[in-house]
Coordinates of C-alpha atoms in Angstrom, one line a residue:
Chain K
M1 CA 25.3 43.0 30.8
A2 CA 27.3 42.8 27.4
T3 CA 25.4 44.1 24.7
T4 CA 27.5 42.9 21.7
F5 CA 29.0 39.3 21.9
T6 CA 29.8 36.5 19.7
V7 CA 27.5 33.5 19.4
G8 CA 28.7 30.2 17.8
V9 CA 27.2 26.8 16.9
A10 CA 29.0 23.4 17.5
Q11 CA 27.7 21.7 14.3
V12 CA 28.3 18.1 15.6
D13 CA 27.8 14.4 15.3
C14 CA 27.6 12.3 18.2
R15 CA 27.3 8.8 19.7
L16 CA 24.0 7.4 20.1
G17 CA 23.5 6.6 23.9
D18 CA 27.3 7.3 24.6
V19 CA 27.2 10.5 27.4
E20 CA 30.5 10.3 28.2
A21 CA 31.9 10.0 24.4
N22 CA 29.8 13.2 23.8
L23 CA 30.7 14.9 26.8
A24 CA 34.3 14.4 25.3
I25 CA 33.1 16.0 22.1
Y26 CA 31.4 19.0 23.9
E27 CA 34.9 19.7 25.8
R28 CA 37.0 19.7 22.7
E29 CA 34.5 22.1 21.1
L30 CA 34.2 24.3 23.8
R31 CA 37.9 24.9 24.3
E32 CA 37.7 25.4 20.6
A33 CA 35.4 27.9 20.8
K34 CA 37.1 29.8 23.7
A35 CA 40.2 30.2 21.6
R36 CA 38.1 31.6 18.8
G37 CA 36.8 34.2 21.1
I38 CA 33.2 33.1 20.9
D39 CA 31.1 34.1 24.3
L40 CA 28.6 31.7 23.5
L41 CA 28.6 28.4 22.1
V42 CA 25.0 26.2 20.9
F43 CA 24.8 22.6 20.5
P44 CA 22.1 20.9 18.6
E45 CA 19.2 19.1 20.4
L46 CA 20.2 15.9 22.3
S47 CA 23.6 16.1 21.1
L48 CA 24.9 15.0 24.2
T49 CA 22.9 11.6 24.2
G50 CA 21.8 11.0 20.3
Y51 CA 18.6 11.4 19.0
F52 CA 16.7 7.9 18.4
L53 CA 16.9 7.0 21.8
K54 CA 13.6 5.0 22.2
D55 CA 14.5 2.8 25.2
L56 CA 17.9 4.6 26.1
V57 CA 16.2 7.3 27.4
P58 CA 16.3 6.8 31.5
A59 CA 19.6 5.5 30.9
V60 CA 21.0 8.8 29.2
A61 CA 18.9 11.2 31.6
L62 CA 20.6 13.6 33.9
D63 CA 19.3 14.4 37.2
R64 CA 20.2 17.2 39.7
E65 CA 22.7 14.9 41.4
S66 CA 24.4 13.9 37.9
Q67 CA 28.1 14.1 37.7
V68 CA 27.4 14.6 34.0
L69 CA 25.7 17.7 35.1
R70 CA 28.2 18.9 37.6
R71 CA 31.0 18.8 34.9
L72 CA 28.6 20.7 32.4
R73 CA 28.9 23.6 34.8
E74 CA 32.4 23.1 35.5
L75 CA 33.0 23.5 31.7
S76 CA 31.0 26.9 31.6
R77 CA 33.1 28.1 34.1
E78 CA 36.2 27.0 32.6
T79 CA 35.8 27.7 28.9
V80 CA 32.5 29.5 27.6
A81 CA 28.7 30.0 28.2
F82 CA 26.9 27.1 26.2
V83 CA 23.5 25.7 25.4
A84 CA 23.6 21.9 25.7
G85 CA 20.9 19.3 24.3
A86 CA 20.2 16.8 27.0
V87 CA 17.6 14.6 28.5
E88 CA 16.6 15.9 31.8
E89 CA 15.3 13.8 34.5
R90 CA 13.1 15.6 36.9
P91 CA 12.1 14.4 40.6
E92 CA 9.1 13.2 39.7
C93 CA 10.0 11.0 37.2
R94 CA 9.5 12.4 34.3
F95 CA 12.1 13.1 31.3
Y96 CA 12.3 15.7 29.0
N97 CA 14.1 16.6 25.5
A98 CA 15.7 19.7 26.8
A99 CA 17.9 22.6 26.2
M100 CA 20.1 23.7 29.0
F101 CA 21.8 27.3 29.3
F102 CA 25.2 26.9 31.3
D103 CA 27.1 30.5 32.3
G104 CA 29.9 30.7 34.7
G105 CA 29.3 27.5 36.5
E106 CA 25.9 27.6 36.9
L107 CA 22.7 26.3 35.1
V108 CA 21.2 29.3 34.3
H109 CA 17.8 28.2 32.6
V110 CA 16.3 24.8 31.2
H111 CA 13.8 24.8 28.2
R112 CA 11.7 21.5 27.9
K113 CA 10.7 20.9 24.5
V114 CA 6.8 21.3 24.3
Y115 CA 6.0 20.1 20.8
L116 CA 7.3 16.5 20.9
P117 CA 6.9 15.1 17.0
T118 CA 5.3 11.8 16.9
Y119 CA 4.6 11.3 13.3
G120 CA 6.6 10.2 10.2
L121 CA 10.0 9.1 11.8
F122 CA 9.4 10.9 15.0
D123 CA 8.1 9.0 18.1
E124 CA 9.3 11.5 20.8
L125 CA 6.0 11.6 22.8
R126 CA 6.1 8.0 23.3
D127 CA 9.5 8.2 25.2
L128 CA 9.5 11.7 27.0
A129 CA 7.3 14.1 28.8
R130 CA 6.0 17.3 27.0
G131 CA 7.2 20.8 28.3
D132 CA 4.3 23.1 29.6
R133 CA 6.2 26.5 29.5
I134 CA 7.8 28.6 27.1
R135 CA 9.8 31.7 28.9
A136 CA 12.4 34.2 28.0
F137 CA 14.8 34.7 30.3
E138 CA 18.0 37.0 31.6
S139 CA 21.3 36.0 30.7
R140 CA 24.7 38.0 30.6
F141 CA 24.2 38.5 26.9
G142 CA 20.8 40.0 27.3
R143 CA 17.0 38.4 27.6
A144 CA 17.0 35.2 25.4
A145 CA 14.5 32.2 24.8
M146 CA 15.1 28.7 23.8
L147 CA 13.0 26.7 21.5
L148 CA 13.9 22.9 20.8
C149 CA 13.4 21.8 16.9
E150 CA 9.5 21.2 16.3
D151 CA 8.8 24.2 18.8
L152 CA 9.7 26.6 15.9
W153 CA 7.4 25.0 13.6
H154 CA 4.6 26.2 15.7
P155 CA 4.5 30.0 15.3
S156 CA 2.9 30.6 18.5
A157 CA 6.2 29.3 20.3
A158 CA 8.3 32.2 19.0
Y159 CA 5.3 34.4 19.3
V160 CA 5.4 33.9 22.8
A161 CA 9.1 34.0 23.2
A162 CA 9.1 37.4 21.2
L163 CA 6.4 39.1 23.5
D164 CA 8.3 37.7 26.8
G165 CA 11.0 40.1 25.8
A166 CA 13.7 37.7 24.0
L167 CA 15.8 39.7 22.0
T168 CA 17.7 36.3 20.8
L169 CA 16.3 33.0 20.2
I170 CA 18.3 29.9 20.4
V171 CA 17.1 27.0 18.3
P172 CA 18.9 23.5 19.1
S173 CA 17.5 20.9 16.5
A174 CA 18.1 17.6 15.1
S175 CA 16.4 17.8 11.6
P176 CA 17.0 15.0 9.6
I177 CA 17.5 14.4 5.6
A178 CA 13.8 13.8 4.7
G179 CA 12.3 14.4 0.9
L180 CA 15.6 14.9 -1.0
G181 CA 14.6 16.4 -4.5
R182 CA 16.1 18.3 -7.3
E183 CA 17.4 20.7 -4.7
V184 CA 21.0 20.6 -2.7
L185 CA 18.8 20.3 0.3
P186 CA 16.1 18.5 1.0
E187 CA 12.3 20.1 1.3
N188 CA 12.4 20.1 5.2
A189 CA 15.4 22.0 5.3
A190 CA 14.6 24.4 3.0
Y191 CA 11.2 25.1 5.1
W192 CA 13.7 25.4 8.1
Q193 CA 15.6 28.1 6.2
R194 CA 12.3 29.8 5.3
A195 CA 11.1 29.4 8.9
N196 CA 14.3 30.7 10.6
R197 CA 14.2 34.0 8.5
V198 CA 10.6 34.7 8.9
T199 CA 10.8 34.5 12.7
A200 CA 13.9 36.7 13.1
E201 CA 12.3 39.1 10.7
S202 CA 8.9 39.1 11.8
Y203 CA 10.0 39.5 15.8
G204 CA 13.4 41.4 15.4
V205 CA 15.2 38.9 17.1
H206 CA 18.6 37.2 16.5
L207 CA 18.0 33.5 15.7
I208 CA 20.5 31.0 16.4
Y209 CA 20.0 27.4 14.8
A210 CA 21.9 24.8 15.5
N211 CA 21.7 21.5 13.2
R212 CA 23.1 18.1 13.8
V213 CA 25.1 16.2 11.3
G214 CA 26.0 12.4 10.9
F215 CA 24.0 9.5 11.0
E216 CA 21.8 7.1 13.3
D217 CA 20.8 3.9 12.0
G218 CA 20.9 5.4 8.1
I219 CA 18.7 8.4 9.0
G220 CA 21.3 11.3 8.5
F221 CA 21.0 15.0 9.6
W222 CA 21.6 17.8 7.3
G223 CA 23.5 20.4 9.0
G224 CA 23.1 23.9 7.6
S225 CA 23.1 25.6 11.0
E226 CA 22.7 29.2 10.9
I227 CA 22.6 32.7 12.7
L228 CA 20.4 35.2 11.4
G229 CA 20.2 38.9 12.6
P230 CA 17.0 40.8 13.4
A231 CA 16.0 41.7 9.7
G232 CA 16.6 37.9 8.9
E233 CA 20.0 38.6 7.4
M234 CA 22.3 35.7 7.2
L235 CA 25.1 36.2 9.6
A236 CA 26.9 32.9 9.6
R237 CA 25.6 29.6 7.9
A238 CA 27.7 26.1 8.5
A239 CA 28.4 23.5 5.9
Y240 CA 25.7 21.0 5.0
Y241 CA 26.3 17.5 5.6
E242 CA 29.6 17.9 7.7
A243 CA 30.6 18.9 10.9
D244 CA 31.4 22.6 11.0
M245 CA 31.8 25.7 13.7
I246 CA 30.2 29.1 12.7
A247 CA 30.1 32.3 14.9
A248 CA 29.0 35.9 14.4
E249 CA 28.5 38.7 16.2
V250 CA 24.9 39.0 18.1
S251 CA 24.3 42.8 19.5
R252 CA 21.3 44.8 21.2
A253 CA 22.2 47.7 18.8
A254 CA 21.3 45.6 15.8
V255 CA 17.7 44.7 17.1
R256 CA 17.4 48.1 18.3
R257 CA 18.0 49.2 14.8
R258 CA 15.5 47.1 13.4
R259 CA 12.8 47.5 15.9
I260 CA 13.0 51.3 15.0
V261 CA 12.3 50.4 11.7
A262 CA 10.1 48.0 12.0
P263 CA 8.2 48.0 15.4
M264 CA 5.9 45.2 14.9
I265 CA 6.6 43.6 18.2
R266 CA 5.8 46.8 19.8
D267 CA 2.4 47.2 18.1
E268 CA 1.8 43.7 19.0
D269 CA -2.0 43.8 20.5
I270 CA -1.5 41.1 23.3
D271 CA -5.4 41.6 24.6
L272 CA -6.8 41.1 21.3
T273 CA -4.8 38.0 20.9
I274 CA -5.7 36.6 24.1
N275 CA -9.2 37.4 23.8
E276 CA -9.6 35.6 20.6
L277 CA -7.5 32.6 21.6
L278 CA -9.9 32.3 24.6
R279 CA -13.0 32.3 22.3
I280 CA -11.5 29.9 20.3
R281 CA -10.5 27.6 22.8
D282 CA -14.0 27.7 24.1
R283 CA -15.4 26.9 20.6
R284 CA -13.1 24.1 20.1
A285 CA -14.4 21.9 23.2
P286 CA -14.2 18.6 21.8
A287 CA -17.8 17.5 20.7
G288 CA -18.9 14.1 22.0
A289 CA -16.0 13.7 24.4
G290 CA -18.4 14.4 27.3
A291 CA -19.1 18.1 28.6
P292 CA -16.5 20.1 27.9
P293 CA -13.9 21.0 30.8
P294 CA -15.0 23.9 33.0
A295 CA -13.6 27.0 31.4
P296 CA -12.3 29.6 34.3
V297 CA -15.1 32.3 34.6
A298 CA -12.8 34.7 33.1
A299 CA -12.3 32.6 30.1
R300 CA -15.9 33.2 29.5
T301 CA -16.0 37.1 29.9
P302 CA -14.6 39.2 27.5
M303 CA -11.9 41.2 28.1
R304 CA -11.4 44.9 27.9
A305 CA -8.1 45.8 26.4
T306 CA -6.9 47.6 29.8
T307 CA -3.6 46.2 30.4
R308 CA -4.3 46.3 34.2
K309 CA -6.7 44.1 34.0
L310 CA -5.7 42.2 31.5
G311 CA -2.4 41.0 33.9
A312 CA -4.6 39.6 36.5
K313 CA -7.0 37.9 34.4
T314 CA -4.5 36.3 32.6
R315 CA -2.9 34.8 35.3
Q316 CA -6.3 33.5 36.5
T317 CA -6.7 32.0 32.9
A318 CA -3.4 30.3 32.5
K319 CA -3.5 28.2 36.1
P320 CA -6.1 26.1 35.5
A321 CA -4.7 24.9 32.5
K322 CA -7.4 22.7 31.5
T323 CA -6.8 23.2 27.4
P324 CA -8.0 20.1 25.9
R325 CA -5.3 18.2 24.8
R326 CA -5.3 17.9 20.7
R327 CA -3.6 14.3 20.5
Chain I
M1 CA 0.0 1.6 -18.6
S2 CA 1.0 1.0 -22.2
A3 CA 2.8 3.8 -24.0
A4 CA -0.4 4.7 -25.5
R5 CA -2.2 5.4 -22.2
R6 CA -0.9 8.7 -21.3
P7 CA -1.5 10.1 -18.2
P8 CA -4.5 12.4 -18.4
R9 CA -3.3 14.6 -15.5
E10 CA -0.1 15.9 -13.8
F11 CA 1.3 13.7 -11.2
P12 CA 4.5 14.3 -9.4
E13 CA 7.9 12.1 -10.4
M14 CA 10.5 11.0 -8.4
P15 CA 13.4 13.4 -8.7
L16 CA 16.2 11.9 -10.5
D17 CA 19.0 14.6 -10.3
A18 CA 19.5 15.4 -6.5
P19 CA 23.0 17.1 -6.5
E20 CA 23.9 15.9 -3.1
L21 CA 22.8 12.4 -3.3
R22 CA 26.5 11.0 -4.0
R23 CA 27.8 12.6 -1.2
I24 CA 25.0 12.0 1.2
L25 CA 25.2 8.4 0.3
A26 CA 29.1 8.0 0.7
G27 CA 28.9 9.8 4.0
F28 CA 26.1 7.3 5.0
V29 CA 28.7 4.5 4.3
R30 CA 31.5 6.0 5.8
N31 CA 29.8 6.9 8.9
E32 CA 27.9 3.3 9.2
V33 CA 31.1 1.3 8.9
R34 CA 33.7 3.7 11.0
K35 CA 30.9 3.9 13.7
V36 CA 31.2 0.3 14.3
G37 CA 34.9 0.6 14.3
G38 CA 35.5 -0.8 10.7
E39 CA 37.1 0.6 7.6
R40 CA 36.2 -1.8 5.0
V41 CA 33.5 -3.3 3.1
V42 CA 32.9 -6.4 1.0
L43 CA 30.0 -6.9 -1.6
G44 CA 29.1 -9.4 -4.7
L45 CA 29.8 -7.9 -7.8
S46 CA 27.5 -9.0 -10.2
G47 CA 28.3 -6.6 -13.5
G48 CA 25.0 -5.2 -13.0
V49 CA 24.2 -1.6 -12.3
D50 CA 23.4 -1.8 -8.5
S51 CA 26.3 -3.5 -7.3
S52 CA 28.3 -1.4 -9.7
L53 CA 27.0 1.9 -7.8
A54 CA 27.1 0.2 -4.5
A55 CA 31.0 -0.3 -5.3
F56 CA 31.3 3.1 -6.3
L57 CA 29.9 4.6 -3.3
A58 CA 32.0 2.3 -0.9
A59 CA 35.3 3.5 -2.9
E60 CA 34.5 7.0 -2.6
A61 CA 33.5 6.6 1.4
L62 CA 36.2 4.6 2.2
G63 CA 39.0 4.6 -0.6
P64 CA 39.3 1.5 -2.9
A65 CA 42.1 -0.4 -1.0
N66 CA 38.8 -0.8 1.4
V67 CA 36.4 -2.3 -1.1
L68 CA 36.5 -6.0 -2.1
G69 CA 34.3 -7.2 -5.0
I70 CA 33.7 -10.9 -5.2
R71 CA 32.0 -12.4 -8.3
M72 CA 30.5 -15.6 -7.6
P73 CA 29.3 -17.2 -11.0
Y74 CA 27.5 -20.2 -11.4
R75 CA 28.2 -22.5 -14.6
T76 CA 25.3 -20.9 -16.4
S77 CA 26.2 -17.5 -15.5
S78 CA 26.8 -15.1 -18.5
R79 CA 30.4 -14.3 -19.7
E80 CA 29.1 -11.1 -20.3
S81 CA 28.2 -10.1 -16.4
L82 CA 31.8 -11.7 -15.8
E83 CA 33.3 -9.3 -17.8
H84 CA 31.3 -6.2 -16.6
A85 CA 32.2 -6.7 -13.0
A86 CA 35.8 -6.9 -13.9
L87 CA 35.2 -3.7 -16.2
V88 CA 33.6 -1.9 -13.3
A89 CA 36.1 -3.4 -10.8
E90 CA 39.1 -1.5 -12.7
A91 CA 37.3 1.3 -13.6
I92 CA 36.7 2.2 -9.6
G93 CA 39.9 0.6 -8.6
I94 CA 38.8 -2.0 -6.2
E95 CA 40.4 -5.3 -5.7
I96 CA 37.8 -8.2 -7.5
R97 CA 38.1 -11.8 -6.6
T98 CA 36.2 -15.0 -8.0
I99 CA 34.8 -17.8 -6.1
E100 CA 32.8 -20.1 -8.4
I101 CA 29.4 -21.7 -6.7
T102 CA 28.6 -24.1 -8.9
P103 CA 30.1 -27.3 -7.1
Q104 CA 28.1 -26.9 -4.0
I105 CA 24.9 -25.8 -6.1
D106 CA 25.0 -28.8 -8.2
A107 CA 26.1 -30.9 -5.3
Y108 CA 22.6 -30.1 -3.4
F109 CA 20.4 -30.1 -6.4
T110 CA 21.3 -33.9 -7.6
A111 CA 18.9 -34.8 -4.8
F112 CA 16.5 -32.5 -6.4
P113 CA 16.9 -32.9 -9.8
D114 CA 13.4 -31.6 -10.5
A115 CA 13.7 -28.5 -8.6
A116 CA 12.4 -25.2 -10.6
A117 CA 14.2 -22.4 -11.4
V118 CA 12.9 -20.2 -8.7
R119 CA 14.4 -22.8 -6.3
R120 CA 17.5 -22.8 -7.9
G121 CA 18.0 -19.1 -7.9
N122 CA 17.0 -18.8 -4.4
K123 CA 19.7 -21.3 -3.8
M124 CA 22.5 -19.3 -5.6
A125 CA 21.5 -15.8 -3.8
R126 CA 22.0 -17.9 -0.3
E127 CA 25.0 -19.7 -1.3
R128 CA 26.5 -15.7 -2.3
M129 CA 25.0 -14.5 0.9
A130 CA 27.1 -17.2 2.7
I131 CA 29.9 -16.8 1.3
L132 CA 30.0 -12.8 1.4
Y133 CA 29.8 -13.3 5.3
D134 CA 32.4 -15.8 5.4
Q135 CA 34.5 -13.7 3.5
S136 CA 33.6 -10.5 5.5
V137 CA 35.6 -12.2 8.7
V138 CA 38.5 -12.9 6.6
W139 CA 38.5 -9.1 5.0
R140 CA 37.4 -7.8 8.3
G141 CA 34.7 -5.8 6.5
L142 CA 31.0 -5.3 6.5
V143 CA 29.1 -6.8 3.9
L144 CA 27.4 -4.0 1.7
G145 CA 24.0 -4.2 0.2
T146 CA 22.8 -3.5 -3.2
S147 CA 19.2 -4.0 -3.1
N148 CA 17.1 -1.1 -4.4
K149 CA 14.0 0.2 -3.4
T150 CA 12.1 -1.2 -6.2
E151 CA 13.2 -4.8 -5.8
L152 CA 12.7 -4.2 -1.8
L153 CA 9.3 -2.7 -2.4
L154 CA 8.1 -5.3 -4.9
G155 CA 9.8 -8.3 -3.0
Y156 CA 11.8 -9.3 -6.2
G157 CA 14.8 -10.7 -4.2
T158 CA 15.6 -13.8 -2.2
I159 CA 15.0 -13.6 1.5
Y160 CA 18.2 -14.2 3.7
G161 CA 19.8 -14.3 0.3
D162 CA 20.6 -11.0 -1.8
T163 CA 18.3 -8.8 0.8
A164 CA 21.1 -9.8 3.3
S165 CA 23.5 -7.0 4.4
A166 CA 24.8 -5.4 7.1
L167 CA 24.5 -2.0 5.4
N168 CA 22.5 -0.8 2.1
P169 CA 23.3 2.3 0.3
L170 CA 20.6 1.8 -2.3
G171 CA 17.5 0.6 -0.1
D172 CA 16.1 4.3 -0.7
L173 CA 16.6 4.6 -4.6
Y174 CA 14.2 3.5 -7.1
K175 CA 15.8 1.7 -10.0
T176 CA 15.2 4.5 -12.2
Q177 CA 17.2 6.8 -9.8
V178 CA 19.8 3.7 -9.6
W179 CA 20.5 4.3 -13.3
A180 CA 20.6 7.9 -13.0
L181 CA 23.2 8.4 -10.3
S182 CA 24.8 5.9 -12.3
E183 CA 25.4 7.7 -15.4
R184 CA 26.2 10.8 -13.3
V185 CA 29.1 9.4 -11.2
G186 CA 30.6 7.6 -14.6
I187 CA 29.9 4.0 -14.0
P188 CA 30.8 2.4 -17.4
A189 CA 28.0 2.7 -20.0
P190 CA 27.5 -1.1 -21.1
V191 CA 26.7 -1.8 -17.5
V192 CA 24.1 1.1 -16.9
R193 CA 22.5 0.6 -20.3
K194 CA 22.0 -3.2 -20.4
A195 CA 18.6 -4.9 -19.4
P196 CA 18.7 -5.7 -15.7
S197 CA 18.6 -9.7 -14.9
A198 CA 19.2 -11.9 -12.2
D199 CA 21.3 -13.8 -14.4
L200 CA 19.9 -17.1 -13.5
W201 CA 19.3 -18.7 -17.2
H202 CA 20.4 -17.5 -20.7
G203 CA 18.3 -14.4 -21.8
Q204 CA 16.5 -13.8 -18.5
T205 CA 15.4 -10.3 -18.0
D206 CA 13.9 -8.6 -14.8
E207 CA 11.3 -6.8 -17.0
D208 CA 10.3 -9.6 -18.9
E209 CA 9.9 -11.9 -15.9
L210 CA 8.1 -9.0 -14.1
G211 CA 5.8 -8.1 -16.9
F212 CA 6.3 -4.4 -16.7
T213 CA 9.2 -2.1 -17.1
Y214 CA 11.1 -0.6 -14.2
R215 CA 10.4 2.9 -15.7
E216 CA 6.5 2.3 -15.5
V217 CA 6.6 0.6 -12.0
D218 CA 8.9 3.1 -10.7
R219 CA 6.6 6.3 -11.4
L220 CA 3.8 4.1 -10.0
L221 CA 5.7 3.1 -6.6
Y222 CA 6.6 6.7 -6.1
L223 CA 2.8 7.9 -5.8
L224 CA 1.8 4.9 -4.1
I225 CA 4.8 4.9 -1.3
D226 CA 6.6 8.3 -1.3
E227 CA 3.4 10.6 -2.4
R228 CA 0.7 8.2 -0.5
W229 CA -1.6 8.2 -3.3
E230 CA -4.6 6.1 -3.1
E231 CA -4.9 3.5 -5.7
D232 CA -7.6 4.7 -7.3
E233 CA -5.7 8.1 -7.6
I234 CA -2.9 6.4 -9.4
A235 CA -5.6 4.8 -12.0
A236 CA -7.0 7.9 -12.5
A237 CA -3.7 9.7 -13.2
G238 CA -3.5 7.2 -16.2
F239 CA -2.0 4.1 -15.1
A240 CA -3.6 0.7 -15.9
P241 CA -6.1 -0.1 -12.7
A242 CA -4.9 -3.6 -13.1
L243 CA -1.4 -3.0 -13.0
V244 CA -1.9 -0.6 -9.7
R245 CA -3.9 -3.5 -8.1
R246 CA -0.9 -6.0 -9.0
V247 CA 1.4 -3.9 -8.0
A248 CA 0.0 -2.8 -4.9
G249 CA -0.5 -6.6 -3.8
M250 CA 3.2 -7.4 -4.5
V251 CA 4.4 -4.6 -2.1
R252 CA 1.7 -6.2 0.5
R253 CA 2.4 -9.6 0.2
S254 CA 6.4 -9.2 0.4
Q255 CA 6.4 -7.4 3.6
F256 CA 7.9 -10.3 5.4
K257 CA 10.5 -10.0 3.4
R258 CA 11.3 -6.4 4.8
R259 CA 10.8 -7.3 8.4
P260 CA 12.9 -9.7 10.8
P261 CA 11.2 -12.8 11.9
V262 CA 7.9 -12.7 13.8
I263 CA 8.7 -13.4 17.9
A264 CA 5.7 -14.7 19.6
K265 CA 5.2 -12.5 22.6
V266 CA 5.4 -14.1 26.1
S267 CA 7.4 -12.2 28.7
A268 CA 7.1 -8.7 29.8
R269 CA 9.5 -7.3 27.1
T270 CA 9.8 -8.7 24.3
I271 CA 12.5 -8.0 21.1
D272 CA 11.1 -5.5 18.7
H273 CA 7.6 -5.0 20.7
D274 CA 8.8 -3.5 23.9
F275 CA 12.7 -3.8 23.7
R276 CA 13.4 -0.7 21.7
Y277 CA 16.9 0.1 20.4
A278 CA 18.0 1.9 17.2
R279 CA 20.5 -0.5 15.8
D280 CA 23.5 2.0 16.3
W281 CA 22.8 1.2 19.9
G282 CA 25.5 -1.7 19.4
C283 CA 28.0 0.4 17.9

């Protein structure tokens, strides 16, 4: 396993609904990344399809037999490892906003966006299915996790990824210009920079944020992709509002140094958190919506903070997935 | 809100000095024009600040040689408007042409000699739109819109007239913001500082006709639209309640001008109801 590697971000524009054209952009960027010595290149959210897809979702989706998927796998063998932003079609005909990690000719891991924003100018939940898991995964570059855009605005998502052992957080995004004020960046972009930094620093992880540029129906994307070190330090930042490619060195050693100095993730009390969340879930059972869904027995039983028992109960409580949906 | 009625408490004001606005708007024009395989735009140059700024942004985005400004005077149009349009075209370095609309407008209204000024103004606005769309074919360029957010929200424009265009870089800028950006990019001062006018008759100004100033109404609209304040909250901030009601009513009643025509749904899949594609889908 490489413990030091060069990660890059391809901050690109793309053509809405034109997967072939965007595949050509991927190929061009991947060849450039290889020439520049980048080991892992991250593309923005939905950069293989365009973002405001609406009724185009089924037309651009990649199923298991997709030739495009095959081509992406080949590209990861011919060039470098990369993270693609695409729509995944599952056998049960659900469509997901997906981040796909390709390496050495294989699709190593897929993250399906959990938090689909459906407010303001966003309407993702209308057209896409909601992912139901956040998992770290093993890669040639160490344990990593992917979160898609809005996922990172929910602190619990990064928390789960970090506790699952991720040393690197990969965050493809399609963040629009919204609320341009007196600063160079709009309000939401300033928030992104704060959230990225706090996340990297809180959990002692490298964070790779890949945002788009270009316009769709007048809505612009502000770019500003960045690579942060595990103390929240800026290792590289792309241009605002223009296409760019950035790269930085990421290493386990940097994470190790940080976690020795600031071992918060080691000290995290997972039992306490689970107990409190179960209590809160019970308390929040919706009023007036009939009887609350039956909580699993384990959920009502206060857990003791013994790791062994906890492991068993966690599995029990996770399985029924009766959590009332908030929307 | 009169000058004497100062707001009793703090309220948020629209930003006037966004440093990247010029770059973002020029980027928008470049991106949306090139994405459809084009290189050029055409727009009506009235000599006013909106079309001057739109022309400037387009020249910055595409190069001055790819921007055509057309003056379309009626016989009552002021000489100053024509001169200002020429001044701006020269300052930006774009080509300017002049196409009179008097013959066709007068020909039409010989049948309706008693037509009111509003009808005449609307007819002129639609004639100018028709000319721009015709010239866009010859020029092989998209029609660039120049309506600002204030006009669009108040409905102070002619539907299928000056509000019609292929793309509009100014539609999310209040008039006050148009002035600020125009000053910053160096639109000639006489154009920025003169009273805004539709120039339909001598001495007409927008602010006389509307009954409030753009600076007043923009602060009000910013709270109502951008900050989502309730009408009574805006009144409590010091704006005259009657003005708040009137402006909110203008926004509501002009909604039709900002939407495509209503389509009666009978099929399973109807344009704009459940046939949903971004405009950029067509690129």
